[in-house]
């Protein structure tokens, strides 16, 4: 099989649908919420009652423009919607309103990380369209149930050029799109709920040739892992067909995650089959330079730009900067704490370590992080000043601050007796107890096995419950162990 793989090259284009984070649907005031009871977020407009007229959601235009600017696209100043005449059983109108001739964004590219460095993935377009409803087949074996809540919700479709050549590149690109739509609040990026889903157009050709092979579309991939696996299995299927001198049929397929295989759904239509024509019930959209500039001025620094700032301004390793910028809430929180404390590397370590661990275990995210930046900065300073051990701060003080957001870090540390003991009397007591408890280890240490002091220091920490000052405790241990055995 490896020999076959070396003969062919995959050519992949992605179509990514992102559900826009608007309050209402694309052409009416119905709620754009997720998870409501079936057919409760509908109205005469979304149900296509005769005589009803749509109206464009301005915020959807803003969000689509914002995404286009972030992807280095050209914004189409004069664009309009068209009817796509393809029957959707779960779209009441019987056709979809989309953009075809004049997508709101054209061209552009998005940079991704690859093994050799970075690579720009060219885009063909980003356009607006409405989503269809949902057909449910699980409730009745003989009847299809229709839920129209999703019908008319606003989507942008991000279409790449066929320039991706591996499942790894496709996976990285989709992950970057997901980070970007979440960063800009364009879409919540929740693939499990269908807010972000991807279709992959896959063909193969012999290496060295320019002509594209027959394209197969694999629909509705709703996780990064499934995208990667579906592309891999479809590439292998097409290679096997050509190797056995069988044709690849242009069709739409779906991915079965249990069997790790794709299966045919229908033959693939061409654009002409959809008979696009301008939507007569919606006026054209004119985006002025002033309107576009106003959107641009509201946009935050993008993830890659922010990573660069973290490396150059805060002297963080690129790997830390990338992890902090995986989510805007984490990046914003880092900068908030960094505005209070100059222990930049320690802040990164805390956010990527104990803070993330606590939030994950308690099913919280950084946008709902209860620990204030002031309190975390105070904890980091206390550890740096050797007032509290890192382990006690992480395991006891941080959870206490998470559970009591209005409390003050030093007050809790004092009230719970978490601060390091520096008085000679307490240290003497703990060191003496360890030496008395481990006479065999003491003898071996005094015979030259100096590494055992780490074991004994661990016991001091255990007995003191982390309150022994490490520097003073080890100094006292060394002094006591240098004395003759009695």
Coordinates of C-alpha atoms in Angstrom, one line a residue, residues 64-77 103-110 121-127 156-160 173 177 180 292 296 299 302:
X64 CA -19.0 37.8 7.8
X65 CA -17.1 40.9 7.0
X66 CA -15.0 40.5 10.2
X67 CA -14.1 37.0 9.2
X68 CA -13.2 38.0 5.7
X69 CA -10.9 40.8 7.0
X70 CA -9.2 38.3 9.4
X71 CA -8.6 35.9 6.4
X72 CA -7.1 38.6 4.2
X73 CA -10.0 38.5 1.8
X74 CA -11.3 41.2 -0.5
X75 CA -14.7 42.5 0.8
X76 CA -17.2 42.7 -2.0
X77 CA -18.8 46.1 -1.7
X103 CA -19.9 36.2 -2.2
X104 CA -19.4 38.8 0.5
X105 CA -15.6 37.9 0.7
X106 CA -13.4 36.7 -2.1
X107 CA -9.8 35.4 -2.2
X108 CA -7.7 35.6 0.9
X109 CA -5.6 33.1 2.8
X110 CA -5.0 31.7 6.2
X121 CA -3.8 28.1 2.5
X122 CA -5.6 30.1 -0.2
X123 CA -9.3 30.7 0.0
X124 CA -11.8 30.9 -2.8
X125 CA -14.5 32.7 -0.9
X126 CA -16.5 33.3 2.2
X127 CA -20.2 33.6 1.6
X156 CA -20.9 31.6 6.6
X157 CA -19.3 29.1 4.3
X158 CA -15.5 29.3 4.1
X159 CA -14.3 27.6 0.9
X160 CA -10.7 26.9 0.2
X173 CA -6.5 24.3 8.8
X177 CA -10.5 28.3 11.5
X180 CA -10.2 32.3 14.7
X292 CA -15.8 48.2 6.5
X296 CA -11.8 46.7 11.1
X299 CA -11.2 43.8 15.7
X302 CA -5.5 38.2 15.8

